[in-house]
CSV table of C-alpha atoms and ligand atoms in Angstrom, one decimal:
chain,number,residue,atom,x,y,z
I,1,UNK,CA,85.8,204.5,6.3
I,2,UNK,CA,83.8,202.1,4.9
I,3,UNK,CA,80.7,200.7,6.8
I,4,UNK,CA,77.6,197.9,5.7
I,5,UNK,CA,74.5,199.9,7.8
I,6,UNK,CA,72.4,197.6,9.5
I,7,UNK,CA,74.6,194.6,8.8
I,8,UNK,CA,74.4,192.3,11.7
I,9,UNK,CA,76.7,189.6,11.0
I,10,UNK,CA,78.1,187.3,8.5
I,11,UNK,CA,75.6,184.4,8.9
I,12,UNK,CA,72.9,183.7,6.2
I,13,UNK,CA,75.2,186.4,4.0
I,14,UNK,CA,75.9,185.6,0.4
I,15,UNK,CA,78.7,186.2,-2.1
I,16,UNK,CA,77.8,187.0,-5.9
I,17,UNK,CA,80.9,188.1,-7.7
I,18,UNK,CA,81.1,191.5,-8.8
I,19,UNK,CA,84.6,191.7,-10.3
I,20,UNK,CA,86.4,188.9,-11.8
I,21,UNK,CA,90.2,188.2,-11.1
I,22,UNK,CA,91.3,187.7,-14.6
I,23,UNK,CA,89.5,191.2,-15.0
I,24,UNK,CA,91.0,192.6,-12.2
I,25,UNK,CA,94.4,191.5,-13.5
I,26,UNK,CA,93.9,192.9,-16.8
I,27,UNK,CA,92.9,196.3,-15.5
I,28,UNK,CA,95.8,196.6,-13.1
I,29,UNK,CA,97.9,195.8,-16.0
I,30,UNK,CA,96.6,199.0,-17.8
I,31,UNK,CA,96.9,200.8,-14.7
I,32,UNK,CA,100.3,200.2,-14.8
I,33,UNK,CA,101.2,200.9,-18.4
I,34,UNK,CA,99.4,204.4,-17.8
I,35,UNK,CA,101.6,205.3,-14.6
I,36,UNK,CA,104.8,204.0,-16.8
I,37,UNK,CA,103.4,206.5,-19.2
I,38,UNK,CA,103.3,209.4,-17.0
I,39,UNK,CA,106.4,209.3,-15.3
I,40,UNK,CA,109.0,207.9,-18.1
I,41,UNK,CA,112.1,207.3,-17.1
I,42,UNK,CA,111.6,208.2,-13.5
I,43,UNK,CA,110.9,206.5,-10.0
I,44,UNK,CA,107.5,206.2,-8.4
I,45,UNK,CA,107.2,205.7,-5.0
I,46,UNK,CA,103.9,204.0,-3.7
I,47,UNK,CA,102.0,204.4,-0.7
I,48,UNK,CA,99.9,201.9,0.5
I,49,UNK,CA,97.0,202.6,2.9
I,50,UNK,CA,96.7,199.4,5.1
I,51,UNK,CA,95.3,197.2,5.6
I,52,UNK,CA,92.7,196.9,2.3
I,53,UNK,CA,95.3,198.1,-0.2
I,54,UNK,CA,98.1,195.2,0.3
I,55,UNK,CA,96.4,192.9,-2.2
I,56,UNK,CA,95.8,195.7,-5.0
I,57,UNK,CA,99.2,197.3,-4.2
I,58,UNK,CA,101.8,193.8,-4.3
I,59,UNK,CA,100.2,193.4,-7.8
I,60,UNK,CA,100.4,197.0,-9.3
I,61,UNK,CA,104.0,196.9,-8.4
I,62,UNK,CA,104.8,194.2,-10.2
I,63,UNK,CA,103.3,195.4,-13.4
I,64,UNK,CA,104.8,198.9,-13.2
I,65,UNK,CA,108.0,198.8,-15.7
I,66,UNK,CA,109.7,201.7,-13.5
I,67,UNK,CA,111.8,202.1,-10.8
I,68,UNK,CA,109.2,201.5,-7.8
I,69,UNK,CA,109.7,202.1,-4.2
I,70,UNK,CA,106.8,201.5,-1.5
I,71,UNK,CA,105.7,202.6,2.0
I,72,UNK,CA,103.0,202.3,4.0
I,73,UNK,CA,100.4,204.2,6.2
I,74,UNK,CA,97.5,203.0,8.3
I,75,UNK,CA,94.5,205.2,9.6
I,76,UNK,CA,91.3,204.7,11.8
I,77,UNK,CA,88.3,207.0,12.3
I,78,UNK,CA,88.1,209.0,15.2
I,79,UNK,CA,84.8,207.9,17.7
I,80,UNK,CA,82.4,205.5,17.1
I,81,UNK,CA,80.6,206.5,13.8
I,82,UNK,CA,83.1,206.7,11.1
I,83,UNK,CA,80.6,208.1,8.8
I,84,UNK,CA,79.4,210.8,10.8
I,85,UNK,CA,82.6,211.9,12.6
I,86,UNK,CA,84.5,212.2,9.3
I,87,UNK,CA,87.5,212.7,11.2
I,88,UNK,CA,90.5,210.1,10.9
I,89,UNK,CA,93.4,209.4,12.8
I,90,UNK,CA,96.9,208.3,11.6
I,91,UNK,CA,97.9,205.0,13.3
I,92,UNK,CA,101.2,204.4,11.2
I,93,UNK,CA,103.3,207.1,9.8
I,94,UNK,CA,105.8,206.3,6.7
I,95,UNK,CA,109.3,204.9,7.6
I,96,UNK,CA,111.2,207.4,4.8
I,97,UNK,CA,110.7,211.2,3.6
I,98,UNK,CA,108.4,211.4,0.4
I,99,UNK,CA,110.5,215.2,-0.2
I,100,UNK,CA,110.9,215.4,-4.1
I,101,UNK,CA,109.8,211.9,-4.7
I,102,UNK,CA,106.9,210.9,-7.5
I,103,UNK,CA,104.2,209.7,-4.9
I,104,UNK,CA,101.4,207.4,-5.8
I,105,UNK,CA,98.6,206.7,-2.7
I,106,UNK,CA,97.1,203.3,-3.0
I,107,UNK,CA,93.8,202.2,-2.1
I,108,UNK,CA,91.6,199.6,-2.6
I,109,UNK,CA,88.7,201.8,-2.5
I,110,UNK,CA,87.5,205.1,-2.9
I,111,UNK,CA,84.3,205.9,-0.8
I,112,UNK,CA,83.4,208.7,1.0
I,113,UNK,CA,86.8,210.0,0.3
I,114,UNK,CA,87.9,210.9,3.7
I,115,UNK,CA,90.2,209.1,4.4
I,116,UNK,CA,92.3,209.4,1.1
I,117,UNK,CA,91.3,213.6,1.6
I,118,UNK,CA,93.1,213.4,4.7
I,119,UNK,CA,96.1,211.3,3.6
I,120,UNK,CA,96.5,213.5,0.4
I,121,UNK,CA,96.3,216.7,2.8
I,122,UNK,CA,99.3,215.4,5.0
I,123,UNK,CA,101.4,214.2,2.1
I,124,UNK,CA,101.0,217.4,0.5
I,125,UNK,CA,102.5,219.2,3.4
I,126,UNK,CA,105.8,217.0,3.0
I,127,UNK,CA,106.4,218.4,-0.2
I,128,UNK,CA,106.4,215.4,-2.6
I,129,UNK,CA,107.4,216.1,-6.6
I,130,UNK,CA,103.7,215.2,-7.6
I,131,UNK,CA,101.1,212.9,-5.6
I,132,UNK,CA,98.5,211.1,-7.5
I,133,UNK,CA,95.7,208.4,-6.2
I,134,UNK,CA,95.6,205.1,-7.7
I,135,UNK,CA,92.3,203.0,-6.7
I,136,UNK,CA,91.1,199.9,-7.5
I,137,UNK,CA,87.7,200.4,-6.7
I,138,UNK,CA,85.8,203.7,-7.0
I,139,UNK,CA,81.9,204.4,-5.3
I,140,UNK,CA,81.5,208.2,-6.6
I,141,UNK,CA,78.0,208.1,-5.4
I,142,UNK,CA,79.4,207.8,-1.5
I,143,UNK,CA,81.4,210.8,-1.9
I,144,UNK,CA,81.4,213.2,0.8
I,145,UNK,CA,85.1,214.9,0.0
I,146,UNK,CA,85.7,216.4,-3.1
I,147,UNK,CA,88.9,213.9,-4.7
I,148,UNK,CA,89.0,211.7,-7.7
I,149,UNK,CA,91.3,209.1,-8.2
I,150,UNK,CA,93.9,209.6,-11.0
I,151,UNK,CA,94.0,205.9,-12.1
I,152,UNK,CA,90.8,204.1,-11.2
I,153,UNK,CA,90.2,200.5,-11.9
I,154,UNK,CA,86.5,200.3,-11.9
I,155,UNK,CA,83.7,202.4,-10.8
I,156,UNK,CA,81.0,200.4,-9.2
I,157,UNK,CA,77.8,201.3,-7.5
I,158,UNK,CA,76.7,201.5,-4.0
I,159,UNK,CA,77.1,198.0,-3.1
I,160,UNK,CA,78.9,196.8,0.1
I,161,UNK,CA,82.0,194.6,-1.6
I,162,UNK,CA,84.6,192.6,-0.2
I,163,UNK,CA,87.5,190.3,-1.5
I,164,UNK,CA,90.8,191.3,-2.8
I,165,UNK,CA,92.0,193.0,0.4
I,166,UNK,CA,88.3,194.6,1.0
I,167,UNK,CA,87.0,192.9,4.3
I,168,UNK,CA,83.7,192.7,6.2
I,169,UNK,CA,84.7,192.0,9.8
I,170,UNK,CA,88.3,191.3,9.1
I,171,UNK,CA,86.9,188.5,6.7
I,172,UNK,CA,86.8,188.1,2.8
I,173,UNK,CA,90.2,189.8,2.2
I,174,UNK,CA,91.5,186.9,0.5
I,175,UNK,CA,89.2,186.3,-2.1
I,176,UNK,CA,90.2,186.5,-5.7
I,177,UNK,CA,87.5,188.1,-7.2
I,178,UNK,CA,85.7,191.4,-5.8
I,179,UNK,CA,82.3,189.9,-4.5
I,180,UNK,CA,79.0,192.1,-3.5
I,181,UNK,CA,78.1,190.9,0.2
I,182,UNK,CA,74.3,190.3,0.3
I,183,UNK,CA,72.1,189.2,3.3
I,184,UNK,CA,69.7,186.8,3.3
I,185,UNK,CA,68.2,188.3,6.5
I,186,UNK,CA,65.1,190.4,5.3
I,187,UNK,CA,65.8,194.1,6.3
I,188,UNK,CA,69.4,193.8,6.8
K,1,LIG,C1,88.4,201.5,3.7
K,1,LIG,C2,89.2,201.3,2.7
K,1,LIG,C3,90.1,203.0,2.3
K,1,LIG,C4,88.7,203.4,2.9
K,1,LIG,C5,87.7,204.4,1.8
K,1,LIG,O1,89.5,200.9,4.8
K,1,LIG,O2,90.5,200.7,2.8
K,1,LIG,O3,90.7,202.8,3.5
K,1,LIG,O4,88.0,202.3,3.8
K,1,LIG,O5,86.7,204.7,2.5
K,1,LIG,P1,86.4,206.4,2.5
K,1,LIG,O6,86.4,207.0,1.2
K,1,LIG,O7,85.2,206.2,3.3
K,1,LIG,O8,87.5,207.3,3.8
K,1,LIG,P2,88.9,200.8,6.3
K,1,LIG,O9,88.8,201.7,7.1
K,1,LIG,O10,87.5,199.8,5.7
K,1,LIG,O11,90.0,199.8,7.0
K,1,LIG,P3,90.7,198.3,6.2
K,1,LIG,O12,91.6,199.0,4.8
K,1,LIG,O13,91.9,198.2,7.3
K,1,LIG,O14,89.9,197.4,5.6
């Protein structure tokens, strides 16, 4: 449920690299090793939250040296203001049951925590064997809900980031680096 307050458009905006592709790849490989260490000889079921997590998930699964399966969910927020409503709606549910599985919810970014908090609540009701959270980026300063990632790539400060799956108005998801989107326009 990321928002960029006051952002008026992409004209006059500037991208500054925050995390380079190579550093992302290195960290993902470490995260995959942590996961493999935590579930030796077991299967893990990764659930990607569309759309932002798709790039991270696709790189992460290829580094995990375990039996891995995947599924996806999609959510959006209720009402006009994502931040103020704090309510999340499920737009796409899982294709299969997660009962008895080692589930890892995969996010590109933990921001307010509203999305993951909502998803964890409904996933727990489905009786997975374990439920963990993997996030490439974590912005703890923005947190509203008391949730933490079990596997976190990079903690970042409160700047609006795009690239590597993260968008602004559906743009920039294809950037290989995670970049800060800054505007040249004063007061935005
Ligand atoms: C982003 C991101 C997370 C969520 C994190 O999704 O991908 O799912 O916001 O924010 P939160 O911690 O404040 O809930 P977004 O709603 O922008 O959709 P997208 O994944 O399709 O870009």
